[in-house]
Structures are given as C-alpha cells and as structure tokens.
Coordinates of C-alpha atoms in Angstrom, one line a residue:
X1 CA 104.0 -267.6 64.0
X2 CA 100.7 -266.4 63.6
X3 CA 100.7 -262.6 62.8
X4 CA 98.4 -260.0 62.0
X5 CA 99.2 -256.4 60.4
X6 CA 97.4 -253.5 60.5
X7 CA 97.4 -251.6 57.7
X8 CA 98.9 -254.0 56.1
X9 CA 97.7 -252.9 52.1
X10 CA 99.9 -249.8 53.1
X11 CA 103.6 -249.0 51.4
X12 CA 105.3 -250.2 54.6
X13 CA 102.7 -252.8 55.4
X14 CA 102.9 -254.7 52.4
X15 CA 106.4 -254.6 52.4
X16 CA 106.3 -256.4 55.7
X17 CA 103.7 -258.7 54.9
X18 CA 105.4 -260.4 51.7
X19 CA 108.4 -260.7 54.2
X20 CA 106.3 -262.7 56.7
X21 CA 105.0 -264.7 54.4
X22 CA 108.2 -265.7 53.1
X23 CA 109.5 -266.4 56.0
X24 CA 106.6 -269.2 56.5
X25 CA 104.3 -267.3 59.1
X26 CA 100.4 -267.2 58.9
X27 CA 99.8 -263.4 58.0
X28 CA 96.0 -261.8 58.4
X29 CA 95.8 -258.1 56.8
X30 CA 93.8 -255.6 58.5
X31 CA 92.9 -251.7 56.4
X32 CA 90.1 -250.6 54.9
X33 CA 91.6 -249.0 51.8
X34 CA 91.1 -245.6 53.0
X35 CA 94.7 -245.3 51.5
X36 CA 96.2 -248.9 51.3
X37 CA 95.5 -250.4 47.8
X38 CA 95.2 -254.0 47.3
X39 CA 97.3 -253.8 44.8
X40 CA 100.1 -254.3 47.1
X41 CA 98.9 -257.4 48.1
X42 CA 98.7 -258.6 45.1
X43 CA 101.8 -261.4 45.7
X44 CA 100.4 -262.2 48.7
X45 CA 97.0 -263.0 47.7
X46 CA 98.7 -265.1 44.5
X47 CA 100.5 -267.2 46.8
X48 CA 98.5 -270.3 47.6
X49 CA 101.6 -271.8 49.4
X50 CA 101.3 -269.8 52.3
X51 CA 98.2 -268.9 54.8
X52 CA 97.2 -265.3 54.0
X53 CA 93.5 -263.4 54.7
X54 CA 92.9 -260.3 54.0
X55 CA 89.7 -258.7 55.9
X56 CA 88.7 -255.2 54.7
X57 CA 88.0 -253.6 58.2
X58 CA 88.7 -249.8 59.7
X59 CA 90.7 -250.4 63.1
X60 CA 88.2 -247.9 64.5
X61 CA 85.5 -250.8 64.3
X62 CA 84.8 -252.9 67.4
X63 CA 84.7 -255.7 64.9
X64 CA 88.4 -255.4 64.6
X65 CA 88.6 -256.2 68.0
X66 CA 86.7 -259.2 67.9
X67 CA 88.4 -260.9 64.6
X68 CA 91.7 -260.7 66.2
X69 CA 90.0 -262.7 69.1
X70 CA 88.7 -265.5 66.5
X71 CA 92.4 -265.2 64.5
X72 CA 94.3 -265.3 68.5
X73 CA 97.5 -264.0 66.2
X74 CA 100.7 -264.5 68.6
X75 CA 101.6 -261.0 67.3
X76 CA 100.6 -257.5 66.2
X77 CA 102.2 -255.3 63.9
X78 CA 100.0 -251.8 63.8
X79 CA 100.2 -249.9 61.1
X80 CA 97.2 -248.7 60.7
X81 CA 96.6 -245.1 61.1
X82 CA 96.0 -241.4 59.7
X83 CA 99.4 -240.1 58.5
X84 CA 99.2 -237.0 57.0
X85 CA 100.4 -234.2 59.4
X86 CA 98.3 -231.3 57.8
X87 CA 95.1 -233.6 58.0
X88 CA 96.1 -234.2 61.9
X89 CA 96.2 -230.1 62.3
X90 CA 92.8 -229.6 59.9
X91 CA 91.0 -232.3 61.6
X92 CA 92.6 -233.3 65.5
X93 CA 89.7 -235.0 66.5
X94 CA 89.9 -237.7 63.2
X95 CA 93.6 -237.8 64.0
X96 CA 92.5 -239.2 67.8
X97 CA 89.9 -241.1 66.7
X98 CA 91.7 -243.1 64.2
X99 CA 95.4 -242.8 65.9
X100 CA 94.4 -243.2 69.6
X101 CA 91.1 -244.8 69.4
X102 CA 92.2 -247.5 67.1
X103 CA 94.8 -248.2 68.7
X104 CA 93.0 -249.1 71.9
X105 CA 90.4 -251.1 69.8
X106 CA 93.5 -253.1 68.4
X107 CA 95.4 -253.3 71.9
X108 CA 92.0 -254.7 73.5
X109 CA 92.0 -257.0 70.7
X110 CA 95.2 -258.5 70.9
X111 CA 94.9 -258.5 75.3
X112 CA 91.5 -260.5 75.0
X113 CA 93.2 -263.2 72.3
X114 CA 96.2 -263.8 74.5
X115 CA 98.7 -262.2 72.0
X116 CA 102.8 -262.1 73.0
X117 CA 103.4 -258.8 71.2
X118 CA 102.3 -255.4 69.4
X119 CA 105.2 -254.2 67.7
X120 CA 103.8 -250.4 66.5
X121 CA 104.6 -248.0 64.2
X122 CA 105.5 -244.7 65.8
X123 CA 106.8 -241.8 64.1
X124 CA 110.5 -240.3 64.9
X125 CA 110.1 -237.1 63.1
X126 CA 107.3 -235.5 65.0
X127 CA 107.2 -237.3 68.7
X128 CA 110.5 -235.5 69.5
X129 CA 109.0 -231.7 68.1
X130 CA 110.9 -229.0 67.2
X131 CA 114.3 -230.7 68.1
X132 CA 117.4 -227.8 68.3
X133 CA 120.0 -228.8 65.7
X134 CA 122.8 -229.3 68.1
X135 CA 120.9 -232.1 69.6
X136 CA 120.7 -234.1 66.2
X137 CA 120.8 -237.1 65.7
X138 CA 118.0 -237.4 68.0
X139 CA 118.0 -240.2 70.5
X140 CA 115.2 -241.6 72.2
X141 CA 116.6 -239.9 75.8
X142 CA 115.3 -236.5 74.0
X143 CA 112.2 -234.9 75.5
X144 CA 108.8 -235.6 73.7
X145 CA 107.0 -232.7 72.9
X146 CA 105.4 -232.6 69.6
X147 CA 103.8 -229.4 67.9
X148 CA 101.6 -231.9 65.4
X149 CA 98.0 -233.4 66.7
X150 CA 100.0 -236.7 64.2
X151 CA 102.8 -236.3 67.2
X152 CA 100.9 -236.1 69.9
X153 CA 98.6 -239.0 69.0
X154 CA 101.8 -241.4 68.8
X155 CA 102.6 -240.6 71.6
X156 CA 100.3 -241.2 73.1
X157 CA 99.5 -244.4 71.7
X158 CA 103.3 -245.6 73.1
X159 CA 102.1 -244.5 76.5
X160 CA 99.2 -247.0 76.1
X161 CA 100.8 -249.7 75.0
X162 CA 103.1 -249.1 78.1
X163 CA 99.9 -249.5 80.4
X164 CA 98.6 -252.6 78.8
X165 CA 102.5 -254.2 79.4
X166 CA 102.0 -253.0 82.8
X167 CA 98.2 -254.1 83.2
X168 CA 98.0 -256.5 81.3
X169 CA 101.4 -258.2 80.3
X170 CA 101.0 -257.8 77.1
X171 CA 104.5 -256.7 75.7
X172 CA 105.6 -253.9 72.9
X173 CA 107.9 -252.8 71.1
X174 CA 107.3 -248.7 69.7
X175 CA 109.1 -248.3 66.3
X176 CA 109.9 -244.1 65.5
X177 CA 110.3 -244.4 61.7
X178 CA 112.5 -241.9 60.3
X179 CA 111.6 -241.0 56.7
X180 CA 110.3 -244.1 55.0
X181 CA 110.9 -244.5 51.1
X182 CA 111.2 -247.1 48.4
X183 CA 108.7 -249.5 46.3
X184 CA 105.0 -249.2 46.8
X185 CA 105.3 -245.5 48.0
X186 CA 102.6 -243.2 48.3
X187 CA 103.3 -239.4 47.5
X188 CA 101.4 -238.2 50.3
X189 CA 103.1 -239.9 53.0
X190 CA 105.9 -238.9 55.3
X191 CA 109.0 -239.0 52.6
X192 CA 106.6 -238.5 49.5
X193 CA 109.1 -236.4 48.3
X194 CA 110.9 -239.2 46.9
X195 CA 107.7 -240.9 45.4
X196 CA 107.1 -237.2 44.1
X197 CA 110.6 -237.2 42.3
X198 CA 110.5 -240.7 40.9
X199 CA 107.4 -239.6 39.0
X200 CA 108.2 -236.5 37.7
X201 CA 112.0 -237.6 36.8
X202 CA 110.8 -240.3 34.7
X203 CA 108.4 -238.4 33.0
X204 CA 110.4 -235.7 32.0
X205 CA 109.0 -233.2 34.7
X206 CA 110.1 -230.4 36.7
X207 CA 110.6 -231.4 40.0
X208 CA 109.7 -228.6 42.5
X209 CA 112.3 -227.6 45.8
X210 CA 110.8 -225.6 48.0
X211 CA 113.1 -222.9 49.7
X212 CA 116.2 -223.3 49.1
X213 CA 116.5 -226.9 49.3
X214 CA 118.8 -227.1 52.6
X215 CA 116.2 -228.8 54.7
X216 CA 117.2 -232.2 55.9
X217 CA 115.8 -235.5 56.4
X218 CA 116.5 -238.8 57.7
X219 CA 115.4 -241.2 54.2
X220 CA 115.1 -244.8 55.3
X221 CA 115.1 -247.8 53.1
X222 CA 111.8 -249.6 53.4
X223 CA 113.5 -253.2 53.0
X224 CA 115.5 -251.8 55.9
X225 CA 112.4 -250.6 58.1
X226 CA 110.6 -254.1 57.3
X227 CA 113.5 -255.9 58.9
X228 CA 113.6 -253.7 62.4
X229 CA 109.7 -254.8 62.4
X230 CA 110.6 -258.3 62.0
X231 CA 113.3 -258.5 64.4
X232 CA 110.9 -256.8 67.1
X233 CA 109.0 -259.2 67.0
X234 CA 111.5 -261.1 69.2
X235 CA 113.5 -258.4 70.6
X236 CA 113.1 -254.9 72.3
X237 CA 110.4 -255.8 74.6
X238 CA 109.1 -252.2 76.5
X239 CA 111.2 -250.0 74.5
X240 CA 111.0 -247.3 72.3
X241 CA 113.5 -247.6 69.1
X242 CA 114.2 -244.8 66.8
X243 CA 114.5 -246.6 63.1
X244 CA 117.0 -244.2 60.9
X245 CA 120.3 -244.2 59.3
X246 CA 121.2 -241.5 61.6
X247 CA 122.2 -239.4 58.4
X248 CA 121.0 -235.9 57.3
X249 CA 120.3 -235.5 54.0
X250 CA 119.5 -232.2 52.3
X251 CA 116.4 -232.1 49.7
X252 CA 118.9 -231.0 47.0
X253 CA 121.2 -233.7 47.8
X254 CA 118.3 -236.2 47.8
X255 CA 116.9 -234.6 43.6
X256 CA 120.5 -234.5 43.1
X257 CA 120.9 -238.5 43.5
X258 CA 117.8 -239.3 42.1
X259 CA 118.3 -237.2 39.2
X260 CA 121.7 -239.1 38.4
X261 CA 120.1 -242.1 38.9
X262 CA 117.4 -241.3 36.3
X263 CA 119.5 -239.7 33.9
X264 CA 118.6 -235.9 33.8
X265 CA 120.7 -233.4 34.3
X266 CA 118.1 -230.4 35.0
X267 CA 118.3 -228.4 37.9
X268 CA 115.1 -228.3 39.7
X269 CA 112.7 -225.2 40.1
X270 CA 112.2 -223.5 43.4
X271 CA 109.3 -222.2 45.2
X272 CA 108.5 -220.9 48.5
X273 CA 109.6 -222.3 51.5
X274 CA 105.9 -224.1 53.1
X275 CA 105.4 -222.2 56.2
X276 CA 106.1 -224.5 59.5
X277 CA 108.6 -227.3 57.5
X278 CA 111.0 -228.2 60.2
X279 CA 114.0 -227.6 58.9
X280 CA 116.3 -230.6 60.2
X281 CA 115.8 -233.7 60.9
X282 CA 117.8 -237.0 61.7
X283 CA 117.8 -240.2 64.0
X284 CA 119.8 -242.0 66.0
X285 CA 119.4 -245.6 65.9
X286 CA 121.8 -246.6 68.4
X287 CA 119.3 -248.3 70.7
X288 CA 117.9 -250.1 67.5
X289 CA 121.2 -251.5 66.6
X290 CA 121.6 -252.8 70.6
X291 CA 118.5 -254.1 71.6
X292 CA 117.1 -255.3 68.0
X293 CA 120.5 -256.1 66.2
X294 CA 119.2 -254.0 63.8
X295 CA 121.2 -251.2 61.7
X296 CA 120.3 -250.0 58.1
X297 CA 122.0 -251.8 55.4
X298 CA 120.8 -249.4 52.0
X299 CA 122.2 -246.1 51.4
X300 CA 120.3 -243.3 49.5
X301 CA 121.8 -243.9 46.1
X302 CA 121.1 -247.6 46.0
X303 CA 117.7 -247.4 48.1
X304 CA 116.4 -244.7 45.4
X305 CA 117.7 -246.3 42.6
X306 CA 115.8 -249.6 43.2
X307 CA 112.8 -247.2 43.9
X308 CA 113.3 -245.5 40.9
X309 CA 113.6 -248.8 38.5
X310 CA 109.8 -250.0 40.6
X311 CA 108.3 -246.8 39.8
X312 CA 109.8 -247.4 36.0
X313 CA 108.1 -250.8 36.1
X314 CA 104.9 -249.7 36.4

C-alpha cells in the first residue's frame, strides 16, 4: 500500500508512520514543522530499506493538493491540523483555515488521485461539548455540540468527508481520539499533562495540579491509537469511531502513577482551577472494538511507564 500522512512529523504521526513502514508500505510525510519536528522521523528517514519521502509542505497549500496527485497514495491518514484549543478560541478564523480549509485541500487531493481512503483524526473530547456526567462514557449516538472553534472545526471536517463519500465515492473513516499520550509527546497537546509530568518528575520538579485534582480524562496509549489508524485503513468505512479505553482517570490518579513509576514520593502543588476545564471526560469505544476489531491493549501504569523511560532516554 501506498500511504500518505499528514502531519506525519507529529507525536501521533510519527508514531504511525514508523508502523507503516514496518509493515512494508510506501509512506510520503506531509507537515511543515509548524509543530512536528523532524526529529521524529528520524528512523524513518535512516531506513533505506523501505520507500519513505518526506515533503515539507502546510496542508493549507494548493501544492499539497497537487503532490498527492503525482504520489496517487491508495490512502490518506490526516493528521495535519491546529490543535491547541485556546489558540482555536484566540484565533477561530486560523483554526478554520487550517482545520477546515486544509482539510478540503487534502480531500480534493486524494478525490483527483483516485485514493480508496482518508482515515482522519478527529477529536473525542471536544466534538461531543459539554457532555453531562451521567452520560459518560460518551458514545458516538451522543449529540455534537461543541463550545471550542477546535470542536466545531472537526466536526465539520467529518461532515465533509461524508459529502465527498457521497459525491465522490471516496470512503472514510473519522477517528475521535480520546487523550493521546506516550513517546514523542508534545506538552502542548491534548494530554500534555503527561509530557508535562514526565519532565518535571525526572528532573526533580514540582509538578503543578490545578484545582483539586478530581478532573478526569480518558489517557490513551499512542501504540494503541496507531493501531485503530492502521486497522481503518481496511475497516469502518463511513463511520465515526471514538478511540479510548472508556476509563476515567482523575489528574491525581494520573501524578500519582507517574510519580511511582519515577520514584518520588512528593505530593504535588496546587493552583487554581483554569477557568472553563471540562471537568469529566471519557469514551466509549464500543463501535471501535466492532467495526475495527480494535480495543486498547496498554493501561495507564504501563503506557506512562514506557513514556516515562523515552522521556529518560533523551
């Protein structure tokens, strides 16, 4: 198979790419470094047994759209995108223009070179809004009304990719990532807060809580994420798929493993609660587990440990 990955220099991108490439496909790398570092790739561009190309590129640029033409890659996995909520509030129209515009740019791209597939990356923890507790874990039946411009542009990028399978045949498969963690992390993504602990554990820090530490989250394994991209590939056609263990997990129970794991036994400090943090959040991945075969396979304590020992590496 002939793939190509939008930001694919990115913490889950990379991840996914040194997968593809050992399972024998022809991977091309699309992101323009805005946040993606080619560090990550650096396996990938060392490996002269596989067929690998990295182009530098913003999805925003036509060009885009025209390399996946020349590459014809059988499928897409987009990555590619603004992340950061609070930049999606600050800025709405860079949130569209990168999030929604892109995306058409790349879904033009993949209709005009005959590609099978887009498998994208959507996001589970703001699509769904301000979701009452009693109706955790979310499912994907669960009304879509987010309160973040970041929410509302994937979204609507999922209603797109729905038109072009109705136009235009080409098929999808929308991904709602729970809280991604684990090797290559960047602190300013979604589940930072673990990259934010590994750092500050290992160097003998304080780790800040903010409130009182109740707040949950769904923390997915990034080995496991790759694999429910992998398997879409093949599977899930048209549907949305939530992509989470389907557990809560409190912040304090989250610094509380890590801190085990690292070998400190300091409480952290608190501070304020951040005015606006949803305070619950969890998945359910039941559809995943049906219509991809997929379920997660790492739990917290062994999914931060490996994350911590990475983070130790470097």
């Amino acid at each position: 198979m002939r793939a190509l990955v939008t930001g694919g220099a990115g913490f889950i991108g990379s991840n996914l790419v040194d997968r593809l490439l050992a399972e024998g496909h022809a991977v091309d790398v699309v992101d323009n470094l805005s946040s993606g570092k080619l560090g990550n790739l650096a396996d990938a561009r060392a490996d002269l047994d596989h067929e690998f190309t990295f182009h530098q590129m913003d999805i925003c640029d036509p060009a885009v759209s025209e390399l996946l033409e020349r590459r014809r890659p059988e499928v897409v996995f987009h990555l590619g995108a603004q992340i950061d909520v609070r930049v999606s509030v600050a800025d709405p129209a860079l949130d569209a223009r990168i999030n929604v515009l892109g995306t058409l740019n790349v879904l033009e791209g993949a209709r005009r070179a005959g590609s099978r597939k887009v498998v994208f990356a959507s996001s589970g923890g703001t699509i769904y809004g301000d979701v009452d507790p009693d109706d955790l874990p979310v499912g994907e039946g669960h009304s879509q009304h987010p309160v973040a411009p970041y929410g509302v542009s994937k979204k609507v990028a999922t209603d797109y990719l729905y038109a072009y399978r109705e136009l235009h045949q080409l098929e999808y498969t929308s991904l709602a990532l729970a809280n991604v963690y684990g090797p290559r992390q960047d602190p300013h993504g979604e589940a930072g807060v673990v990259a934010i602990f590994a750092g500050k554990l290992l160097a003998g820090e304080e780790c800040t809580v903010f409130g009182d530490g109740s707040q949950t989250r769904d923390y997915v394994f990034v080995d496991d994420v790759v694999d429910a991209f992998v398997r879409a590939a093949e599977r899930g056609s048209g549907l949305l798929c939530n992509i989470g263990t389907g557990v809560e997990s409190s912040v304090l129970d989250l610094y509380t493993t890590m801190a085990a794991n690292a070998g400190v036994d300091a409480p952290p400090k608190h501070a304020p609660a951040r005015i606006g943090e949803l305070q619950r959040s969890c998945l359910d991945a039941t559809r995943a587990k049906m219509h991809l075969g997929w379920q997660p396979f790492t739990d917290l304590a062994a999914g931060t440990a490996t994350t911590l020992d990475w983070f130790r590496d470097r």
